[in-house]
PDB file of C-alpha atoms in Angstrom:
ATOM      1  CA  ASP K   1      10.677  17.310   5.259  1.00 63.00           C
ATOM      2  CA  PRO K   2       9.812  14.095   3.428  1.00 67.00           C
ATOM      3  CA  LYS K   3      10.462  11.032   5.596  1.00 93.00           C
ATOM      4  CA  ILE K   4      10.615   8.541   2.727  1.00 96.00           C
ATOM      5  CA  ILE K   5      12.584   9.633  -0.337  1.00 96.00           C
ATOM      6  CA  GLN K   6      12.314   7.897  -3.696  1.00 97.00           C
ATOM      7  CA  LYS K   7      14.477   8.775  -6.643  1.00 96.00           C
ATOM      8  CA  PRO K   8      13.887   9.430  -9.422  1.00 97.00           C
ATOM      9  CA  LYS K   9      10.371  10.672  -9.470  1.00 96.00           C
ATOM     10  CA  TYR K  10       9.986   9.826 -13.167  1.00 97.00           C
ATOM     11  CA  LEU K  11      11.991   7.390 -15.255  1.00 97.00           C
ATOM     12  CA  VAL K  12      11.869   6.540 -18.921  1.00 97.00           C
ATOM     13  CA  ALA K  13      13.767   3.458 -20.033  1.00 97.00           C
ATOM     14  CA  VAL K  14      14.351   1.493 -23.209  1.00 97.00           C
ATOM     15  CA  THR K  15      13.295  -2.126 -23.463  1.00 97.00           C
ATOM     16  CA  GLY K  16      16.151  -4.392 -22.452  1.00 97.00           C
ATOM     17  CA  SER K  17      17.962  -1.803 -20.344  1.00 97.00           C
ATOM     18  CA  GLU K  18      18.596  -1.846 -16.606  1.00 97.00           C
ATOM     19  CA  LYS K  19      17.528   0.710 -14.003  1.00 97.00           C
ATOM     20  CA  ILE K  20      17.878   1.217 -10.215  1.00 97.00           C
ATOM     21  CA  LEU K  21      15.152   2.764  -8.161  1.00 98.00           C
ATOM     22  CA  ILE K  22      16.328   4.436  -4.980  1.00 97.00           C
ATOM     23  CA  CYS K  23      14.530   4.491  -1.600  1.00 97.00           C
ATOM     24  CA  GLU K  24      15.691   6.027   1.681  1.00 97.00           C
ATOM     25  CA  GLN K  25      13.627   6.343   4.839  1.00 97.00           C
ATOM     26  CA  TYR K  26      14.265   8.650   7.797  1.00 96.00           C
ATOM     27  CA  LEU K  27      11.633   7.319  10.117  1.00 94.00           C
ATOM     28  CA  GLY K  28      14.033   5.070  12.029  1.00 93.00           C
ATOM     29  CA  HIS K  29      12.090   2.000  10.840  1.00 93.00           C
ATOM     30  CA  ASN K  30      13.525  -1.480  10.770  1.00 92.00           C
ATOM     31  CA  ALA K  31      11.429  -2.910   7.921  1.00 93.00           C
ATOM     32  CA  MET K  32      11.151  -1.792   4.285  1.00 95.00           C
ATOM     33  CA  TYR K  33       9.070  -2.866   1.372  1.00 95.00           C
ATOM     34  CA  TRP K  34       8.515  -2.512  -2.352  1.00 97.00           C
ATOM     35  CA  TYR K  35       5.113  -2.393  -4.020  1.00 97.00           C
ATOM     36  CA  ARG K  36       4.119  -1.937  -7.627  1.00 96.00           C
ATOM     37  CA  GLN K  37       1.023  -0.108  -8.929  1.00 95.00           C
ATOM     38  CA  SER K  38      -0.184  -0.390 -12.502  1.00 92.00           C
ATOM     39  CA  ALA K  39      -3.437  -0.161 -14.368  1.00 84.00           C
ATOM     40  CA  LYS K  40      -3.662  -3.991 -14.380  1.00 81.00           C
ATOM     41  CA  LYS K  41      -2.928  -4.599 -10.690  1.00 81.00           C
ATOM     42  CA  PRO K  42      -3.666  -1.688  -8.329  1.00 82.00           C
ATOM     43  CA  LEU K  43      -1.183  -2.283  -5.531  1.00 93.00           C
ATOM     44  CA  GLU K  44       0.955  -5.443  -5.589  1.00 94.00           C
ATOM     45  CA  PHE K  45       3.475  -6.501  -2.951  1.00 94.00           C
ATOM     46  CA  MET K  46       6.929  -7.283  -4.171  1.00 95.00           C
ATOM     47  CA  PHE K  47       9.469  -7.621  -1.333  1.00 93.00           C
ATOM     48  CA  SER K  48       9.926  -7.040   2.347  1.00 92.00           C
ATOM     49  CA  TYR K  49      13.100  -6.566   4.298  1.00 93.00           C
ATOM     50  CA  SER K  50      13.687  -6.572   8.021  1.00 90.00           C
ATOM     51  CA  TYR K  51      16.986  -5.412   9.503  1.00 92.00           C
ATOM     52  CA  GLN K  52      18.441  -5.552   5.922  1.00 92.00           C
ATOM     53  CA  LYS K  53      17.438  -9.182   5.397  1.00 93.00           C
ATOM     54  CA  LEU K  54      15.000 -10.333   2.749  1.00 92.00           C
ATOM     55  CA  MET K  55      11.910 -11.752   4.502  1.00 91.00           C
ATOM     56  CA  ASP K  56       9.201 -12.003   1.833  1.00 89.00           C
ATOM     57  CA  ASN K  57       9.540 -12.254  -1.950  1.00 90.00           C
ATOM     58  CA  GLN K  58       6.395 -12.195  -4.019  1.00 87.00           C
ATOM     59  CA  THR K  59       8.083 -11.455  -7.309  1.00 85.00           C
ATOM     60  CA  ALA K  60       8.443 -14.420  -9.601  1.00 77.00           C
ATOM     61  CA  SER K  61      10.982 -12.781 -11.873  1.00 90.00           C
ATOM     62  CA  SER K  62      14.685 -12.650 -10.978  1.00 92.00           C
ATOM     63  CA  ARG K  63      14.936  -9.485 -13.052  1.00 96.00           C
ATOM     64  CA  PHE K  64      13.813  -7.629  -9.937  1.00 96.00           C
ATOM     65  CA  GLN K  65      16.525  -7.522  -7.234  1.00 95.00           C
ATOM     66  CA  PRO K  66      16.222  -5.506  -4.059  1.00 95.00           C
ATOM     67  CA  GLN K  67      19.474  -4.154  -2.583  1.00 94.00           C
ATOM     68  CA  SER K  68      19.965  -2.941   0.976  1.00 93.00           C
ATOM     69  CA  SER K  69      23.308  -1.184   1.547  1.00 90.00           C
ATOM     70  CA  LYS K  70      22.203   0.488   4.781  1.00 91.00           C
ATOM     71  CA  LYS K  71      19.441  -0.156   7.214  1.00 90.00           C
ATOM     72  CA  ASN K  72      17.428   2.816   5.954  1.00 95.00           C
ATOM     73  CA  HIS K  73      18.000   2.132   2.235  1.00 96.00           C
ATOM     74  CA  LEU K  74      16.262  -0.353   0.013  1.00 96.00           C
ATOM     75  CA  ASP K  75      16.910   0.056  -3.694  1.00 96.00           C
ATOM     76  CA  LEU K  76      15.317  -1.956  -6.468  1.00 97.00           C
ATOM     77  CA  GLN K  77      17.336  -3.036  -9.453  1.00 97.00           C
ATOM     78  CA  ILE K  78      15.388  -4.039 -12.547  1.00 97.00           C
ATOM     79  CA  THR K  79      17.199  -5.683 -15.446  1.00 97.00           C
ATOM     80  CA  ALA K  80      16.155  -6.508 -18.943  1.00 97.00           C
ATOM     81  CA  LEU K  81      13.298  -4.084 -18.770  1.00 97.00           C
ATOM     82  CA  LYS K  82      10.046  -4.865 -20.543  1.00 97.00           C
ATOM     83  CA  PRO K  83       7.095  -2.591 -21.439  1.00 96.00           C
ATOM     84  CA  ASP K  84       5.029  -4.578 -18.942  1.00 94.00           C
ATOM     85  CA  ASP K  85       7.296  -3.298 -16.178  1.00 96.00           C
ATOM     86  CA  SER K  86       5.803   0.142 -16.713  1.00 96.00           C
ATOM     87  CA  ALA K  87       4.206   1.039 -13.365  1.00 96.00           C
ATOM     88  CA  THR K  88       4.621   3.217 -10.304  1.00 96.00           C
ATOM     89  CA  TYR K  89       6.905   1.618  -7.789  1.00 97.00           C
ATOM     90  CA  PHE K  90       6.296   2.515  -4.142  1.00 97.00           C
ATOM     91  CA  CYS K  91       8.719   2.027  -1.338  1.00 97.00           C
ATOM     92  CA  ALA K  92       7.256   1.662   2.138  1.00 96.00           C
ATOM     93  CA  SER K  93       8.578   1.253   5.627  1.00 95.00           C
ATOM     94  CA  SER K  94       7.332   0.162   9.078  1.00 92.00           C
ATOM     95  CA  GLN K  95       8.699   0.050  12.587  1.00 90.00           C
ATOM     96  CA  ASP K  96       8.919  -3.703  12.834  1.00 82.00           C
ATOM     97  CA  ARG K  97       7.670  -6.285  10.391  1.00 79.00           C
ATOM     98  CA  GLY K  98       5.107  -8.776  11.632  1.00 72.00           C
ATOM     99  CA  THR K  99       4.155  -7.006  14.827  1.00 72.00           C
ATOM    100  CA  ASP K 100       1.187  -5.010  16.085  1.00 64.00           C
ATOM    101  CA  GLN K 101       3.121  -1.883  15.230  1.00 59.00           C
ATOM    102  CA  ASP K 102       3.636  -2.924  11.638  1.00 77.00           C
ATOM    103  CA  THR K 103       1.859   0.015  10.016  1.00 87.00           C
ATOM    104  CA  GLN K 104       3.409   0.689   6.637  1.00 92.00           C
ATOM    105  CA  TYR K 105       4.051   4.210   5.385  1.00 94.00           C
ATOM    106  CA  PHE K 106       4.504   4.762   1.671  1.00 96.00           C
ATOM    107  CA  GLY K 107       6.939   6.963  -0.242  1.00 96.00           C
ATOM    108  CA  PRO K 108       5.942   9.191  -3.110  1.00 95.00           C
ATOM    109  CA  GLY K 109       6.737   6.570  -5.739  1.00 96.00           C
ATOM    110  CA  THR K 110       8.849   6.290  -8.903  1.00 97.00           C
ATOM    111  CA  ARG K 111       6.860   6.295 -12.102  1.00 96.00           C
ATOM    112  CA  LEU K 112       8.623   4.004 -14.631  1.00 97.00           C
ATOM    113  CA  LEU K 113       7.798   3.987 -18.329  1.00 97.00           C
ATOM    114  CA  VAL K 114       9.463   1.367 -20.497  1.00 97.00           C
ATOM    115  CA  LEU K 115       9.416   2.033 -24.229  1.00 96.00           C
TER     116      LEU K 115
ATOM    117  CA  GLY V   1      -4.904 -17.915  -0.419  1.00 85.00           C
ATOM    118  CA  ASP V   2      -5.516 -14.660   1.378  1.00 90.00           C
ATOM    119  CA  SER V   3      -7.509 -12.100  -0.528  1.00 94.00           C
ATOM    120  CA  VAL V   4      -9.392  -8.778  -0.230  1.00 97.00           C
ATOM    121  CA  THR V   5     -12.494  -7.908  -2.196  1.00 97.00           C
ATOM    122  CA  GLN V   6     -13.786  -4.442  -2.823  1.00 97.00           C
ATOM    123  CA  THR V   7     -16.996  -4.689  -4.793  1.00 94.00           C
ATOM    124  CA  GLU V   8     -17.323  -1.131  -6.001  1.00 92.00           C
ATOM    125  CA  GLY V   9     -14.940   0.146  -8.609  1.00 93.00           C
ATOM    126  CA  LEU V  10     -16.426   3.625  -8.704  1.00 96.00           C
ATOM    127  CA  VAL V  11     -18.741   5.444  -6.287  1.00 97.00           C
ATOM    128  CA  THR V  12     -20.088   8.843  -7.257  1.00 97.00           C
ATOM    129  CA  LEU V  13     -21.886  10.930  -4.636  1.00 97.00           C
ATOM    130  CA  THR V  14     -23.014  14.455  -4.009  1.00 97.00           C
ATOM    131  CA  LYS V  15     -21.278  16.413  -1.270  1.00 97.00           C
ATOM    132  CA  GLY V  16     -22.896  16.041   2.132  1.00 97.00           C
ATOM    133  CA  LEU V  17     -24.270  12.483   1.598  1.00 97.00           C
ATOM    134  CA  PRO V  18     -23.095   9.420   3.566  1.00 98.00           C
ATOM    135  CA  VAL V  19     -20.930   6.772   2.046  1.00 98.00           C
ATOM    136  CA  MET V  20     -20.040   3.162   2.711  1.00 98.00           C
ATOM    137  CA  LEU V  21     -17.261   1.408   0.831  1.00 98.00           C
ATOM    138  CA  ASN V  22     -17.337  -2.351   1.063  1.00 98.00           C
ATOM    139  CA  CYS V  23     -14.399  -4.534   2.046  1.00 98.00           C
ATOM    140  CA  THR V  24     -14.417  -8.266   2.706  1.00 98.00           C
ATOM    141  CA  TYR V  25     -11.450 -10.516   3.147  1.00 97.00           C
ATOM    142  CA  GLN V  26     -10.427 -14.131   3.271  1.00 95.00           C
ATOM    143  CA  THR V  27      -7.715 -15.498   5.509  1.00 92.00           C
ATOM    144  CA  THR V  28      -7.107 -18.416   7.807  1.00 88.00           C
ATOM    145  CA  TYR V  29      -4.989 -16.316  10.187  1.00 86.00           C
ATOM    146  CA  SER V  30      -5.663 -13.563  12.621  1.00 86.00           C
ATOM    147  CA  PRO V  31      -6.017 -10.480  10.454  1.00 90.00           C
ATOM    148  CA  PHE V  32      -5.015  -6.819  10.572  1.00 92.00           C
ATOM    149  CA  LEU V  33      -7.167  -4.690   8.310  1.00 94.00           C
ATOM    150  CA  PHE V  34      -6.300  -1.304   6.897  1.00 95.00           C
ATOM    151  CA  TRP V  35      -7.831   1.387   4.790  1.00 97.00           C
ATOM    152  CA  TYR V  36      -5.506   3.527   2.721  1.00 97.00           C
ATOM    153  CA  VAL V  37      -6.482   6.586   0.751  1.00 97.00           C
ATOM    154  CA  GLN V  38      -4.654   7.664  -2.391  1.00 95.00           C
ATOM    155  CA  HIS V  39      -5.170  11.079  -3.915  1.00 95.00           C
ATOM    156  CA  LEU V  40      -4.252  11.628  -7.548  1.00 91.00           C
ATOM    157  CA  ASN V  41      -0.567  11.194  -8.249  1.00 88.00           C
ATOM    158  CA  GLU V  42       0.195  10.816  -4.515  1.00 91.00           C
ATOM    159  CA  ALA V  43       1.322   7.916  -2.307  1.00 92.00           C
ATOM    160  CA  PRO V  44      -1.240   5.803  -0.444  1.00 94.00           C
ATOM    161  CA  LYS V  45      -1.721   7.136   3.100  1.00 95.00           C
ATOM    162  CA  LEU V  46      -3.068   5.239   6.046  1.00 94.00           C
ATOM    163  CA  LEU V  47      -6.593   6.155   6.984  1.00 96.00           C
ATOM    164  CA  LEU V  48      -7.642   3.500   9.508  1.00 94.00           C
ATOM    165  CA  LYS V  49      -6.503   0.225  10.904  1.00 94.00           C
ATOM    166  CA  SER V  50      -7.861  -2.458  13.178  1.00 93.00           C
ATOM    167  CA  SER V  51      -7.272  -5.939  14.478  1.00 91.00           C
ATOM    168  CA  THR V  52      -9.929  -5.877  17.201  1.00 92.00           C
ATOM    169  CA  ASP V  53     -13.206  -7.583  16.534  1.00 95.00           C
ATOM    170  CA  ASN V  54     -16.385  -5.465  16.769  1.00 96.00           C
ATOM    171  CA  LYS V  55     -14.564  -2.318  17.796  1.00 95.00           C
ATOM    172  CA  ARG V  56     -15.183   0.867  15.786  1.00 96.00           C
ATOM    173  CA  THR V  57     -12.117   2.798  14.743  1.00 96.00           C
ATOM    174  CA  GLU V  58     -12.293   6.427  13.521  1.00 97.00           C
ATOM    175  CA  HIS V  59     -10.053   8.984  11.857  1.00 95.00           C
ATOM    176  CA  GLN V  60     -10.712  12.213   9.976  1.00 93.00           C
ATOM    177  CA  GLY V  61     -14.442  11.622   9.982  1.00 96.00           C
ATOM    178  CA  PHE V  62     -14.136   8.107   8.519  1.00 98.00           C
ATOM    179  CA  TYR V  63     -14.907   5.014  10.556  1.00 98.00           C
ATOM    180  CA  ALA V  64     -14.938   1.255  10.218  1.00 98.00           C
ATOM    181  CA  THR V  65     -15.612  -1.798  12.361  1.00 98.00           C
ATOM    182  CA  LEU V  66     -13.800  -5.083  11.900  1.00 96.00           C
ATOM    183  CA  HIS V  67     -16.346  -7.969  11.952  1.00 97.00           C
ATOM    184  CA  LYS V  68     -14.545 -11.247  11.968  1.00 95.00           C
ATOM    185  CA  SER V  69     -17.793 -13.185  11.859  1.00 95.00           C
ATOM    186  CA  SER V  70     -18.542 -11.795   8.399  1.00 96.00           C
ATOM    187  CA  SER V  71     -14.905 -11.094   7.443  1.00 96.00           C
ATOM    188  CA  SER V  72     -15.730  -7.436   6.712  1.00 97.00           C
ATOM    189  CA  PHE V  73     -14.187  -4.049   7.337  1.00 98.00           C
ATOM    190  CA  HIS V  74     -16.434  -1.501   5.536  1.00 98.00           C
ATOM    191  CA  LEU V  75     -15.442   2.133   5.439  1.00 98.00           C
ATOM    192  CA  GLN V  76     -18.040   4.733   6.239  1.00 98.00           C
ATOM    193  CA  LYS V  77     -18.465   8.496   6.523  1.00 98.00           C
ATOM    194  CA  SER V  78     -21.618  10.340   7.426  1.00 98.00           C
ATOM    195  CA  SER V  79     -21.077  13.356   5.189  1.00 97.00           C
ATOM    196  CA  VAL V  80     -18.609  13.366   2.328  1.00 97.00           C
ATOM    197  CA  GLN V  81     -16.695  16.420   1.208  1.00 97.00           C
ATOM    198  CA  LEU V  82     -15.177  17.360  -2.135  1.00 97.00           C
ATOM    199  CA  SER V  83     -11.716  16.685  -0.685  1.00 96.00           C
ATOM    200  CA  ASP V  84     -12.705  13.066  -0.103  1.00 97.00           C
ATOM    201  CA  SER V  85     -12.436  12.350  -3.811  1.00 97.00           C
ATOM    202  CA  ALA V  86      -9.707   9.759  -4.034  1.00 97.00           C
ATOM    203  CA  LEU V  87      -8.927   6.080  -4.494  1.00 96.00           C
ATOM    204  CA  TYR V  88      -9.542   4.000  -1.390  1.00 97.00           C
ATOM    205  CA  PHE V  89      -7.865   0.694  -0.792  1.00 97.00           C
ATOM    206  CA  CYS V  90      -8.680  -1.967   1.783  1.00 97.00           C
ATOM    207  CA  ALA V  91      -5.711  -4.075   2.769  1.00 96.00           C
ATOM    208  CA  LEU V  92      -5.106  -7.193   4.818  1.00 94.00           C
ATOM    209  CA  LYS V  93      -2.021  -8.251   6.758  1.00 91.00           C
ATOM    210  CA  ASN V  94      -1.547 -11.395   8.766  1.00 82.00           C
ATOM    211  CA  TYR V  95       0.382 -11.350  11.951  1.00 75.00           C
ATOM    212  CA  ASN V  96       4.025 -12.258  11.396  1.00 72.00           C
ATOM    213  CA  GLN V  97       3.868 -11.516   7.698  1.00 79.00           C
ATOM    214  CA  GLY V  98       5.247  -8.429   6.065  1.00 83.00           C
ATOM    215  CA  LYS V  99       3.066  -8.090   3.024  1.00 89.00           C
ATOM    216  CA  LEU V 100      -0.055  -6.035   2.677  1.00 92.00           C
ATOM    217  CA  ILE V 101      -2.641  -7.636   0.399  1.00 94.00           C
ATOM    218  CA  PHE V 102      -4.695  -4.931  -1.273  1.00 96.00           C
ATOM    219  CA  GLY V 103      -8.155  -4.973  -2.756  1.00 96.00           C
ATOM    220  CA  GLN V 104      -8.751  -3.599  -6.253  1.00 95.00           C
ATOM    221  CA  GLY V 105      -9.548  -0.173  -4.860  1.00 96.00           C
ATOM    222  CA  THR V 106     -12.666   1.965  -4.961  1.00 96.00           C
ATOM    223  CA  LYS V 107     -12.613   5.355  -6.646  1.00 96.00           C
ATOM    224  CA  LEU V 108     -14.758   7.819  -4.755  1.00 97.00           C
ATOM    225  CA  SER V 109     -15.886  10.847  -6.722  1.00 97.00           C
ATOM    226  CA  ILE V 110     -17.694  13.651  -4.977  1.00 97.00           C
ATOM    227  CA  LYS V 111     -19.774  16.172  -6.888  1.00 96.00           C
ATOM    228  CA  PRO V 112     -20.658  19.668  -5.655  1.00 95.00           C
TER     229      PRO V 112
END
């Protein structure tokens, strides 16, 4: 059974629209992350959460908003979508952020295409 | 700022040959280094990790040694297989920070 679930697997959106990317982890981890992968930037850190609190934010644009409704959920809301947002978005999780045991495991990704 | 450099964008080898993928990093903090492997259309998967200076770490036939004196964490394998064809990322994390800083990645292509 997959331990990190991302929905949807593929997403096509129109420029200017809003989408929510879903991530759930069943590893019992306390920290969750979002990364983005595109042709221009291979793997780029976006956010980290620990115990549902935002810890690191590397995303300059406020159009990207993480949302944590439960400890094992970290969704990513993207508003006013642009073609440059087209990328694969990976959710990851780890036992505890910032410790020796902070090995991050990645979900299967959501591939977003903005037209 | 912190950074990771992987000098090879593409490495093409014949099956059975040895390989070394280069990784150097820059940080002012005590580093954790990782190698992730990503097969086509899949998620990155952890291959190796280390925070111990001059200690070799191994997994699935791959090995690497963190050398803090030269800020390097090169990935090696003595005999590559067709199934090793994938994208390999070196990543850096500092203690007490959540983010992984990835290199540009090296695509390893193995020919029969």
